[in-house]
Amino acid sequence: MDRFDKELLLHLQSDASLSNATIGDRIGLSASQVSRRRTRLETQGVISRYRAELNPASVGLALNAFVKVRLHSHSKASSVNFRELVSALNEVRLACAITGDADYLLHVRVKDLQSLAGFINDRLLAHPDVNEVRSDVVLELIKDDATIQID
């Protein structure tokens, strides 16, 4: 990956709707060169998808929370069952298997505290493999940047 690829990726991360011509003007390549590089980066899996970033509050999802989940057991079946549950839950923005006092960390986005309570009580705690749930509500979002820095 050369400097042109890196610059192309930085521009796409900030605005994936930029045309190849616009990116080319900014990094000093023709639109066709940018197109070839972009296609190669997509084929190699460096660029995995394109999407629009929405303002969550504007679509009614004003509350962010981090939810730690501990399962009853660490069996393969429990893990598979819980992962299937999480994959089906629209409220979950990010799900990670973690070390420490919990098994999973979920970033959840919901309408309000009542919605969070319903999510925890009716969806997570109702699952037979879930032993314990602890949540932390985000008071203020200080930084939310999915940009990957490329050196």
Coordinates of C-alpha atoms in Angstrom, one line a residue:
M1 CA 0.0 0.0 0.0
D2 CA 1.6 3.3 -1.1
R3 CA 0.9 6.9 -0.1
F4 CA -1.8 7.3 -2.7
D5 CA -3.7 4.2 -1.4
K6 CA -3.5 5.6 2.1
E7 CA -4.7 9.1 1.1
L8 CA -7.5 7.5 -0.9
L9 CA -8.6 5.5 2.2
L10 CA -8.5 8.6 4.4
H11 CA -10.7 10.5 2.1
L12 CA -13.2 7.7 1.7
Q13 CA -13.3 7.3 5.5
S14 CA -14.3 10.9 5.9
D15 CA -16.8 10.9 3.1
A16 CA -17.5 7.7 1.1
S17 CA -19.7 9.6 -1.3
L18 CA -16.8 11.4 -2.9
S19 CA -16.4 10.7 -6.6
N20 CA -13.2 9.3 -8.0
A21 CA -12.6 12.6 -9.8
T22 CA -12.9 14.6 -6.6
I23 CA -10.5 12.2 -4.7
G24 CA -8.2 12.3 -7.7
D25 CA -8.0 16.1 -7.6
R26 CA -7.2 16.0 -3.9
I27 CA -4.5 13.4 -4.1
G28 CA -3.0 14.1 -7.5
L29 CA -4.3 11.1 -9.5
S30 CA -6.7 10.8 -12.4
A31 CA -10.3 9.5 -11.8
S32 CA -9.5 6.3 -13.6
Q33 CA -6.4 5.7 -11.4
V34 CA -8.5 6.3 -8.3
S35 CA -11.1 3.9 -9.7
R36 CA -8.6 1.1 -10.3
R37 CA -7.0 1.6 -6.8
R38 CA -10.5 1.7 -5.2
T39 CA -11.5 -1.5 -6.9
R40 CA -8.3 -3.3 -5.9
L41 CA -8.7 -2.2 -2.3
E42 CA -12.3 -3.5 -2.3
T43 CA -11.2 -6.8 -3.9
Q44 CA -8.4 -7.2 -1.3
G45 CA -10.9 -6.6 1.5
V46 CA -9.2 -3.4 2.8
I47 CA -12.5 -1.6 2.0
S48 CA -15.2 -3.8 3.5
R49 CA -18.3 -1.7 2.9
Y50 CA -19.8 1.7 2.3
R51 CA -22.6 3.2 4.4
A52 CA -24.3 6.4 5.5
E53 CA -23.7 7.6 9.1
L54 CA -26.9 8.7 10.7
N55 CA -27.4 11.0 13.7
P56 CA -28.9 8.5 16.2
A57 CA -30.9 11.2 18.2
S58 CA -32.6 12.4 14.9
V59 CA -34.1 8.9 14.5
G60 CA -35.2 8.6 18.1
L61 CA -32.2 6.7 19.6
A62 CA -30.9 9.2 22.1
L63 CA -29.5 6.9 24.8
N64 CA -26.2 5.1 24.6
A65 CA -25.3 2.4 27.2
F66 CA -22.6 -0.1 27.7
V67 CA -23.9 -3.4 28.9
K68 CA -21.8 -6.2 30.4
V69 CA -23.2 -9.7 30.3
R70 CA -22.1 -12.8 32.2
L71 CA -23.4 -16.2 31.2
H72 CA -24.3 -19.1 33.5
S73 CA -21.6 -21.3 31.9
H74 CA -18.8 -21.0 29.4
S75 CA -20.0 -23.9 27.3
K76 CA -19.9 -23.8 23.5
A77 CA -23.7 -24.1 23.3
S78 CA -24.2 -21.1 25.7
S79 CA -21.8 -19.0 23.7
V80 CA -23.4 -19.9 20.4
N81 CA -26.9 -19.3 21.8
F82 CA -26.0 -15.9 23.2
R83 CA -24.2 -14.8 20.0
E84 CA -27.3 -15.7 18.0
L85 CA -29.4 -13.7 20.3
V86 CA -27.1 -10.6 20.1
S87 CA -27.0 -10.9 16.3
A88 CA -30.7 -10.6 16.2
L89 CA -31.0 -7.6 18.5
N90 CA -31.3 -4.3 16.6
E91 CA -30.5 -2.3 19.8
V92 CA -26.9 -3.7 19.8
R93 CA -24.5 -1.5 17.9
L94 CA -21.3 -3.4 18.9
A95 CA -20.8 -6.7 20.7
C96 CA -17.5 -8.0 22.0
A97 CA -16.4 -11.1 23.8
I98 CA -14.1 -9.8 26.6
T99 CA -11.9 -10.8 29.5
G100 CA -12.5 -9.7 33.1
D101 CA -15.6 -9.9 35.2
A102 CA -18.0 -10.3 32.3
D103 CA -18.1 -12.4 29.2
Y104 CA -19.5 -9.9 26.7
L105 CA -19.6 -6.1 26.4
L106 CA -22.5 -4.6 24.3
H107 CA -22.8 -1.1 23.1
V108 CA -26.5 -0.5 23.0
R109 CA -28.5 2.4 21.5
V110 CA -32.1 2.9 22.5
K111 CA -34.8 5.6 22.8
D112 CA -34.7 6.2 26.6
L113 CA -34.1 4.7 30.0
Q114 CA -37.5 2.8 29.9
S115 CA -36.4 1.3 26.6
L116 CA -33.1 0.3 28.1
A117 CA -34.9 -1.3 31.0
G118 CA -37.1 -3.3 28.7
F119 CA -34.2 -4.4 26.6
I120 CA -32.3 -5.6 29.6
N121 CA -35.2 -7.3 31.4
D122 CA -37.2 -8.6 28.5
R123 CA -34.5 -9.5 26.0
L124 CA -31.2 -10.2 27.8
L125 CA -32.2 -11.4 31.3
A126 CA -35.0 -13.5 29.7
H127 CA -32.4 -15.5 27.8
P128 CA -31.7 -18.8 29.6
D129 CA -27.9 -18.6 29.2
V130 CA -27.6 -15.1 30.8
N131 CA -26.7 -15.0 34.4
E132 CA -26.0 -11.3 35.1
V133 CA -26.3 -8.0 33.3
R134 CA -24.8 -4.7 34.4
S135 CA -25.2 -1.5 32.5
D136 CA -23.5 1.9 32.3
V137 CA -25.5 4.8 30.7
V138 CA -23.5 7.3 28.7
L139 CA -24.0 10.8 30.1
E140 CA -22.1 12.6 27.3
L141 CA -20.5 11.3 24.1
I142 CA -17.1 12.9 24.0
K143 CA -15.6 11.1 20.9
D144 CA -17.2 8.8 18.4
D145 CA -14.7 8.2 15.6
A146 CA -14.6 5.0 13.5
T147 CA -11.7 6.3 11.4
I148 CA -8.8 3.9 11.2
Q149 CA -5.5 5.8 11.2
I150 CA -3.1 4.5 8.5
D151 CA 0.6 5.1 9.0

